[in-house]
Short mmCIF file of C-alpha atoms in Angstrom, two decimals:
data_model
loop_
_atom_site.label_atom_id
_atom_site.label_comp_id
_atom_site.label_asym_id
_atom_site.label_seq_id
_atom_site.Cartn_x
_atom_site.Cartn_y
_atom_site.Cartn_z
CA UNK L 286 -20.88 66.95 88.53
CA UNK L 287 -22.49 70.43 89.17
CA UNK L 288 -24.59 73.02 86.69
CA UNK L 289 -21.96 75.48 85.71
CA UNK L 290 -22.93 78.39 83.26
CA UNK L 291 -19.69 77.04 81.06
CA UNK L 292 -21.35 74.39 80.15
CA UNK L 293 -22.89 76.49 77.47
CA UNK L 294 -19.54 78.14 76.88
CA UNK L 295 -19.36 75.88 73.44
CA UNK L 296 -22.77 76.43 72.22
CA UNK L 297 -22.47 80.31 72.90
CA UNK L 298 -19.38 80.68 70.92
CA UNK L 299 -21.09 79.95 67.81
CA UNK L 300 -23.61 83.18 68.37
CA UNK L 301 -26.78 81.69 66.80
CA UNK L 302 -29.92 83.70 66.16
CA UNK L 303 -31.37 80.45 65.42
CA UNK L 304 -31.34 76.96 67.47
CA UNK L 305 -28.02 74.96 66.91
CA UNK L 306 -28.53 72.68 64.02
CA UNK L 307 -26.44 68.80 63.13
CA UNK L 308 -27.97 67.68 59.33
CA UNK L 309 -26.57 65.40 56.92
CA UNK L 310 -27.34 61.39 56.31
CA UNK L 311 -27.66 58.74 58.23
CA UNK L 312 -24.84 57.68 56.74
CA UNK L 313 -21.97 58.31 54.04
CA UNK L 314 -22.51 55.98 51.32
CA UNK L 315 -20.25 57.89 48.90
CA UNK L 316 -17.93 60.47 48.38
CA UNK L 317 -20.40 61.91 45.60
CA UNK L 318 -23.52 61.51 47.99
CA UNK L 319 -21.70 63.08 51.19
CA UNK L 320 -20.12 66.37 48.92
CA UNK L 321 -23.85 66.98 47.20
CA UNK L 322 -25.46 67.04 50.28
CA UNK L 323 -23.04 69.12 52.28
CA UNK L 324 -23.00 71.75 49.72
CA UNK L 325 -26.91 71.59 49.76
CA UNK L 326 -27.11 72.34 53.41
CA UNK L 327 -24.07 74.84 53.08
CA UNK L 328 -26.27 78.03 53.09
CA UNK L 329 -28.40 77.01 55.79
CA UNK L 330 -29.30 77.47 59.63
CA UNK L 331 -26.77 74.07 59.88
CA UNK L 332 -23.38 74.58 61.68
CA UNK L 333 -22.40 70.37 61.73
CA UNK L 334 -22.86 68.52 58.93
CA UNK L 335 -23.51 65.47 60.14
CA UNK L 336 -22.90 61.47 58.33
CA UNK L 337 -22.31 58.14 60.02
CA UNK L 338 -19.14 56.23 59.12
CA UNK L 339 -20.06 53.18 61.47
CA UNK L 340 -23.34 51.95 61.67
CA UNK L 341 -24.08 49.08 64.23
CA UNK L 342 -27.21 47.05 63.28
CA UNK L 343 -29.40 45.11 65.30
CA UNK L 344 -28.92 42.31 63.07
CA UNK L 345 -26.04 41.35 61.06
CA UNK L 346 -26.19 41.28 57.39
CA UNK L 347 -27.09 45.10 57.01
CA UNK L 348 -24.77 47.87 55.59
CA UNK L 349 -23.35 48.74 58.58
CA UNK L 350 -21.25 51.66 57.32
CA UNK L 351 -18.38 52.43 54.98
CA UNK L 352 -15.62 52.71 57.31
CA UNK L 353 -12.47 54.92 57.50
CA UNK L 354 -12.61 55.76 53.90
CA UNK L 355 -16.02 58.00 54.84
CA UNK L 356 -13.81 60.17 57.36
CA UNK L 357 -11.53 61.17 54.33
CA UNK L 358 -15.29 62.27 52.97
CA UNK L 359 -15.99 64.53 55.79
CA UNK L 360 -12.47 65.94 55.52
CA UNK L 361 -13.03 67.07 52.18
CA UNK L 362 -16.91 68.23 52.78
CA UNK L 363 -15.40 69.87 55.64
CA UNK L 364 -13.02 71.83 53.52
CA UNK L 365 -15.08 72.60 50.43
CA UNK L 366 -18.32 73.74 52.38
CA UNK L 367 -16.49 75.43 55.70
CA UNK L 368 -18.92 73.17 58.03
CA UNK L 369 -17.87 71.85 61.01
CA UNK L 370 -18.37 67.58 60.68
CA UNK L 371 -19.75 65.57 63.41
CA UNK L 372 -20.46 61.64 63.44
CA UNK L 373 -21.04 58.86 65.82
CA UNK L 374 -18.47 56.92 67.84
CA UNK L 375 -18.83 53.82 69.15
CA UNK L 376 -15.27 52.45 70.52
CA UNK L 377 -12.06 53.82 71.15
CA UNK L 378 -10.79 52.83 67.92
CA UNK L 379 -13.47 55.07 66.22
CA UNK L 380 -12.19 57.68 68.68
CA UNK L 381 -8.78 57.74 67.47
CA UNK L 382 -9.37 57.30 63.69
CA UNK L 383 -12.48 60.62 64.19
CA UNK L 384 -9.65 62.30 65.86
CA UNK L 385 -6.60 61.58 63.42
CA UNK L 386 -9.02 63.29 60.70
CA UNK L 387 -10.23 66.42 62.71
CA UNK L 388 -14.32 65.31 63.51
CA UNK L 389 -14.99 68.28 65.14
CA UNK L 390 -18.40 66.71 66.56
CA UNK L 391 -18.63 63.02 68.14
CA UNK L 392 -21.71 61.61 70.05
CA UNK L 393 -21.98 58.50 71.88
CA UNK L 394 -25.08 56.30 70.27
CA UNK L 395 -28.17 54.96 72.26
CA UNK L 396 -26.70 51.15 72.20
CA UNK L 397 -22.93 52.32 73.50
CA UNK L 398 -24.67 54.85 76.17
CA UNK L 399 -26.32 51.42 77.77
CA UNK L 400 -22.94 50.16 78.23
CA UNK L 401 -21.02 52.06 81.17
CA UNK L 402 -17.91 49.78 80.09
CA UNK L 403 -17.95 51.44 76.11
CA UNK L 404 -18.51 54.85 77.19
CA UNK L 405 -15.63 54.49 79.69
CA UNK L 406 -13.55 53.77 76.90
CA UNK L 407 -14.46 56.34 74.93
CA UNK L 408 -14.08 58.69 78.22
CA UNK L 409 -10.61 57.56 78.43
CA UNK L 410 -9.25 57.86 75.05
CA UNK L 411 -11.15 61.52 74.30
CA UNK L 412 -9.91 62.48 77.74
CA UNK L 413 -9.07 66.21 77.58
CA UNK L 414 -10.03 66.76 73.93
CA UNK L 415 -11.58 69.94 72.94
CA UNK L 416 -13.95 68.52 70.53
CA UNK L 417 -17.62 68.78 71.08
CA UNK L 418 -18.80 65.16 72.84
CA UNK L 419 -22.56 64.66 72.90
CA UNK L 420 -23.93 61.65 74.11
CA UNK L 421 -27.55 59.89 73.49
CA UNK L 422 -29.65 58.98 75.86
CA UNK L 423 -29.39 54.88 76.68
CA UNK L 424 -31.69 52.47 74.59
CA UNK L 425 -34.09 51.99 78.08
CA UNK L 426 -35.49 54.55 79.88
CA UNK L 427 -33.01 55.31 82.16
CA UNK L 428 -32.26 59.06 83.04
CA UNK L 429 -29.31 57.71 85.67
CA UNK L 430 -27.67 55.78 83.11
CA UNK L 431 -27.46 58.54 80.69
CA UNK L 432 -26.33 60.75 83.30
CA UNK L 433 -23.68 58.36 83.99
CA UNK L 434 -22.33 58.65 80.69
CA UNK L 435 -22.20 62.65 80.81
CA UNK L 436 -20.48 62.35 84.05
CA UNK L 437 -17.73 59.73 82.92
CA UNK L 438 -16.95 61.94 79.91
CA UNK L 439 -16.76 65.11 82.49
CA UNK L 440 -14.50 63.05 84.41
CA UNK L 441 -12.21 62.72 81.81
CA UNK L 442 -11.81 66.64 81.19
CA UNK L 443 -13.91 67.19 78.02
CA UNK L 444 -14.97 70.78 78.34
CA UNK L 445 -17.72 70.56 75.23
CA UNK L 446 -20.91 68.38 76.51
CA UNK L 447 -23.80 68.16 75.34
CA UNK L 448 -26.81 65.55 75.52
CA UNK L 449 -29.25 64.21 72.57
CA UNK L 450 -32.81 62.90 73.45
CA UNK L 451 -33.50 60.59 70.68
CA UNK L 452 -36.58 58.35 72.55
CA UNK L 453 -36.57 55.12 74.15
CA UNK L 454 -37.26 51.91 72.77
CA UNK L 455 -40.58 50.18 73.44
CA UNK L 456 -42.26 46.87 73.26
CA UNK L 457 -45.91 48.66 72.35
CA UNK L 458 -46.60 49.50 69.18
CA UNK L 459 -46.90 53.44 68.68
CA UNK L 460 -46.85 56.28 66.37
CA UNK L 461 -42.83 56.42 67.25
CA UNK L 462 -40.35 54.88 66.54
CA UNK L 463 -38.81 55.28 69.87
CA UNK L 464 -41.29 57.17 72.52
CA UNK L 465 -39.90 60.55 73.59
CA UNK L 466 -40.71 59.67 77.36
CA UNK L 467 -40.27 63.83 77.76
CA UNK L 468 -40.37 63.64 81.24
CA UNK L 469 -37.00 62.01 81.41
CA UNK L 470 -35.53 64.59 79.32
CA UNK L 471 -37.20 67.51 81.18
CA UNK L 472 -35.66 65.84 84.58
CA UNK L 473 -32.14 66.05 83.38
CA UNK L 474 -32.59 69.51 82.22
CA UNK L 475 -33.83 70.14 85.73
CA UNK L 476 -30.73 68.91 87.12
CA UNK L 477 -28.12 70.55 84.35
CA UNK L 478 -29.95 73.50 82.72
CA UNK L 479 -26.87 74.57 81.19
CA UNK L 480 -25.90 71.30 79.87
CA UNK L 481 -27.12 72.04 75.81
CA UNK L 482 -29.70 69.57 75.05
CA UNK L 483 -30.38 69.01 71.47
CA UNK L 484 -33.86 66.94 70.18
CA UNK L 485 -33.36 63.52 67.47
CA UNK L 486 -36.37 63.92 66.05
CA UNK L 487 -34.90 61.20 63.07
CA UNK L 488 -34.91 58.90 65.56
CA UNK L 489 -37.84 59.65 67.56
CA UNK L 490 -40.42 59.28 64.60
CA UNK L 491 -38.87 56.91 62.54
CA UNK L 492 -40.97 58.91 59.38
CA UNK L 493 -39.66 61.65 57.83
CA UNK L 494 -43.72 63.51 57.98
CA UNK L 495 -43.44 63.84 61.84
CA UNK L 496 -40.17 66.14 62.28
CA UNK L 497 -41.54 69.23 62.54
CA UNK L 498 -44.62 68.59 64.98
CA UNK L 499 -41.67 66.68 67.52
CA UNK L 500 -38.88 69.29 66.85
CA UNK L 501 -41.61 71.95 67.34
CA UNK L 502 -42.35 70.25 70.74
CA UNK L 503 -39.01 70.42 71.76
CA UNK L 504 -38.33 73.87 71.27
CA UNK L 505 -41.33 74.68 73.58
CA UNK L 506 -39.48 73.11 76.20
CA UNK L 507 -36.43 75.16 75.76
CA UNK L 508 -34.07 72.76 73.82
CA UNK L 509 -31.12 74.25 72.34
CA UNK L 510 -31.12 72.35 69.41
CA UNK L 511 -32.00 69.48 67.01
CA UNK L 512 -30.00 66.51 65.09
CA UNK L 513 -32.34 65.64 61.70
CA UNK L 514 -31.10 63.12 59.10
CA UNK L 515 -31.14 64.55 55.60
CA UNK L 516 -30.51 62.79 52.09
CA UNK L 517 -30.77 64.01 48.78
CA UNK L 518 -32.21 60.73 47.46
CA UNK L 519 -33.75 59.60 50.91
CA UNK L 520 -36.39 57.23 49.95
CA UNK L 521 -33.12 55.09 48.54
CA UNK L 522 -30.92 55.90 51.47
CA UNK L 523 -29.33 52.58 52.47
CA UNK L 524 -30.09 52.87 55.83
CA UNK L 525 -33.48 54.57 57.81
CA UNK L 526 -35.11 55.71 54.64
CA UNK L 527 -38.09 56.56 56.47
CA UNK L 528 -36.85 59.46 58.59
CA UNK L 529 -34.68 60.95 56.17
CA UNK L 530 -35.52 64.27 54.70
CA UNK L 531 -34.35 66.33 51.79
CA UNK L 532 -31.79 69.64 51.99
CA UNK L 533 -35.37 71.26 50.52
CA UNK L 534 -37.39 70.07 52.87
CA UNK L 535 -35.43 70.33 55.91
CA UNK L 536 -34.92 73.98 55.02
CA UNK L 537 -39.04 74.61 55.07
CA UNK L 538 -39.01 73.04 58.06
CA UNK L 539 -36.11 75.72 59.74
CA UNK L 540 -39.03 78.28 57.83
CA UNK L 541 -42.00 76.82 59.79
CA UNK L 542 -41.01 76.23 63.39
CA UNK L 543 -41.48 78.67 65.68
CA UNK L 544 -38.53 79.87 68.24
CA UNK L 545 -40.40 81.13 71.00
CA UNK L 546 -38.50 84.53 71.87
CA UNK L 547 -38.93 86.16 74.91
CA UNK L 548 -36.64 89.16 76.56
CA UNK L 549 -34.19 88.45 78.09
CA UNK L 550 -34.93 90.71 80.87
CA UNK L 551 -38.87 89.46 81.13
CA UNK L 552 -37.84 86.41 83.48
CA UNK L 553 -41.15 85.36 84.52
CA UNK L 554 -42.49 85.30 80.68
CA UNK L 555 -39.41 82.43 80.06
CA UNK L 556 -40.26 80.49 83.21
CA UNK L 557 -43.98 80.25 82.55
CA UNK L 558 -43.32 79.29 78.74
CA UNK L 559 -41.61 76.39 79.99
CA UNK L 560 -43.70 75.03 82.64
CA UNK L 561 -47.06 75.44 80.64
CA UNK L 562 -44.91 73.43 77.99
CA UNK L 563 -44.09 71.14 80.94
CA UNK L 564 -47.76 70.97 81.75
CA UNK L 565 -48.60 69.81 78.40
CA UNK L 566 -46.13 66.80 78.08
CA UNK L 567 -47.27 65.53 81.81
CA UNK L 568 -51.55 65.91 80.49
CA UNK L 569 -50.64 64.07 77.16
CA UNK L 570 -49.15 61.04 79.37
CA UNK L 571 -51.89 61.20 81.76
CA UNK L 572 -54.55 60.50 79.25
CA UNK L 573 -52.44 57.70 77.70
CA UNK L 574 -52.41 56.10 80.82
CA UNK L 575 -55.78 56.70 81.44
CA UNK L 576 -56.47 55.30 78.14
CA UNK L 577 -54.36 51.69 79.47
CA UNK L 578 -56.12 51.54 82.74
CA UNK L 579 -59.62 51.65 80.28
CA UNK L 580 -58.19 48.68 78.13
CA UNK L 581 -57.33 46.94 81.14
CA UNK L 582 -60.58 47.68 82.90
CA UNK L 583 -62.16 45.90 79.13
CA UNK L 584 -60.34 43.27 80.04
CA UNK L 585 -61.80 42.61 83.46
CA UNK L 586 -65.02 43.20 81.78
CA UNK L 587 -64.70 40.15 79.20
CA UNK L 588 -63.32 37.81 82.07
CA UNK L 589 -65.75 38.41 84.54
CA UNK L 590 -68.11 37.97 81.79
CA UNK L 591 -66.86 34.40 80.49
CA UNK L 592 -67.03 33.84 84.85
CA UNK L 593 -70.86 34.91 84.99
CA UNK L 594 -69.21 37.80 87.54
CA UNK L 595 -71.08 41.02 88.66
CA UNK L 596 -68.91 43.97 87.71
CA UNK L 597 -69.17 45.92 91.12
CA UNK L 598 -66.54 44.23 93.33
CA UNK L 599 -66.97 46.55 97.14
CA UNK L 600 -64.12 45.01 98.36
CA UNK L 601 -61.81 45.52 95.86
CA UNK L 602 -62.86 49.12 95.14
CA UNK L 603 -62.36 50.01 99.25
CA UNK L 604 -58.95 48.40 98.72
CA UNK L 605 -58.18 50.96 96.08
CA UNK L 606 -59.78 54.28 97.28
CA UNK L 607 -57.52 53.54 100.93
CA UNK L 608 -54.07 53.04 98.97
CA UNK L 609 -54.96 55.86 96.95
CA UNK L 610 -56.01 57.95 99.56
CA UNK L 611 -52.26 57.19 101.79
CA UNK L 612 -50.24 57.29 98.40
CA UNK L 613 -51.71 60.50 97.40
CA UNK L 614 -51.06 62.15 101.08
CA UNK L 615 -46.93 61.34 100.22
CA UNK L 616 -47.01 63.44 97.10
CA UNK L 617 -48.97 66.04 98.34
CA UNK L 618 -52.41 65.51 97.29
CA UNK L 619 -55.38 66.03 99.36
CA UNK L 620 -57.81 63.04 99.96
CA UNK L 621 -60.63 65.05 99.06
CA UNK L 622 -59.24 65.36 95.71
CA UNK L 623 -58.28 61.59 95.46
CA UNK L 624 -61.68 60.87 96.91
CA UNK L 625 -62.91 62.84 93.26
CA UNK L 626 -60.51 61.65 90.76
CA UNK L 627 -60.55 57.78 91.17
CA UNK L 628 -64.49 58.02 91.98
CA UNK L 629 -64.58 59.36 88.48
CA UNK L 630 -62.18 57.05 86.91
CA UNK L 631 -63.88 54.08 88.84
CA UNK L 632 -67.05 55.29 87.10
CA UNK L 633 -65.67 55.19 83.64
CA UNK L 634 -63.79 51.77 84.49
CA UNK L 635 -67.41 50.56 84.95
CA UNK L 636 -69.25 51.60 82.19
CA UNK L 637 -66.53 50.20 79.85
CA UNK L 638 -66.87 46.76 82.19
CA UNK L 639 -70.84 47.28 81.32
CA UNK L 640 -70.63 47.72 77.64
CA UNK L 641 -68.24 44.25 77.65
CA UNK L 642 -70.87 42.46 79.28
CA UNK L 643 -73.66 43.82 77.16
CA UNK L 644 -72.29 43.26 73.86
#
């Protein structure tokens, strides 16, 4: 698969002065809930209205979706409100049943993307459609596995692709729900920078307060878009309360971001935006890994202390500074400059050691 400008072809044709926005719930829960809400969102900066008619669950025992008799719903949101209706697809038999009722929007989910076998099906029975496929990135941080799945649906002759970063499951507790890991993101739009990529900030943050700052971040790295779950009751939603938001609220939050317009004929204006933006994501991870190596480096500091240990091991540091040094030289780095940096970081990695020991 190759960049082609037609990629965009879809997005384009919908001539947006805004970025291209999906909003609606997490999912249908009733025909009253679904109409309310899509007529709330009617007058807005949203072209999809957006609800999810199967949910899959990590653990049985939770609502897991109302079925078939949500995409009769959308069909009736879709013709009292004039928006377009998107949902989520898991198997070929929610393929055919999204089709049969005109879904004019289907993505692939983060748990299906992980399986090359489901999105193969799904490849095969939308093959040649001209709906508008997106597709998630995988569960696991993985950006040739959700590359895969682009390329099995552009296989299959489905014109309208586009790509959703919705974060990466983790272990570690953080302030996401599922890290963005931007770097994967930014490396696919490398490869494809007319393939439309459109933020899940829902899913990202897992709370409802943190939409804005992420969505924000992704339209300083040139994303075309953004996904963002929206209830009018969302705090009894009956599934991911947490990151739902309100028509109201979602609509201050199209007020406060900030599209970053530059002229189209000031080229070097656009490429800078982006790479500075670039530049930020790559110093945010640096200091959390910095941060890591510290914990670790405590760590050492309590077990060399239980060991009666002196905290300056020569050896070990020479060991170090000489892999540095040749790994360094591969990417481009001087040793002069590795020589500085780990010096530094050894430093700090010592005085943490010291105020272990001390305590």
């Amino acid at each position: 698969m190759e960049n082609k400008k037609e990629m965009r072809d879809w997005l384009n044709e919908f001539k947006l002065s805004h970025p291209f926005v999906i909003a609606g719930p997490c999912s249908a829960e009733t025909e009253e809930q679904v109409l309310k809400i899509a007529h709330e969102l009617k007058d807005s900066d949203v072209s999809v209205f957006r609800a999810g008619i199967w949910k899959p669950r990590t653990r049985p025992g939770g609502f897991e979706g109302v079925g078939e008799i949500g995409l009769k719903w959308l069909k009736k949101a879709k013709a009292e409100t004039g928006l377009l209706m998107g949902t989520e697809v898991a198997t070929a038999a929610h393929c055919k049943l999204a089709l049969e009722n005109d879904i004019d929007v289907l993505w692939v989910g983060a748990r299906t993307t992980a399986n090359p076998f489901a999105v193969q099906e799904i490849a095969d029975t939308l093959a040649g459609t001209d709906k508008i496929v997106l597709i998630k990135n995988p569960v696991n941080p993985d950006m040739a596995l959700w590359l895969g799945g682009v390329e099995r649906l552009y296989a299959a002759g489905i014109k309208k692709l586009g790509v959703i970063h919705r974060g990466f499951s983790t272990y570690e507790k953080t302030k996401y729900r599922n890290i963005p890991e931007w770097q994967i993101a930014i490396e696919l739009q490398n490869k494809f920078p007319d393939l439309p990529l459109i933020i899940d900030p829902s899913h990202i943050t897992g709370n409802r307060d943190m939409i804005l700052e992420v969505t924000q971040e992704a339209l300083d790295l040139n994303y075309d878009g953004m996904i963002i779950e929206t209830h009018n009751d969302p705090d009894n939603a009956w599934s991911d309360a947490a990151q739902q938001v309100t028509p109201d609220a979602l609509k201050q939050i199209f007020k406060d971001l900030k599209v970053r317009k530059v002229s189209g004929d000031n080229d070097f204006d656009q490429k800078m935006t982006k790479l500075r933006a670039n530049i930020d994501v790559l110093d945010a991870n640096l200091l959390d890994l910095l941060g890591k190596r510290m914990k670790v480096a405590d760590e050492i500091g309590q077990v060399k202390k239980d060991n009666n240990v002196a905290i300056l091991q020569n050896n070990r540091w020479n060991e170090i500074q000489e892999k540095m040094i040749a790994e360094g030289a591969k990417k481009g780095l001087t040793e002069e400059f590795i020589v500085r940096l780990f010096k530094d970081i050894h430093q700090e990695s010592i005085e943490h050691q010291e105020k272990v020991l001390n305590a």
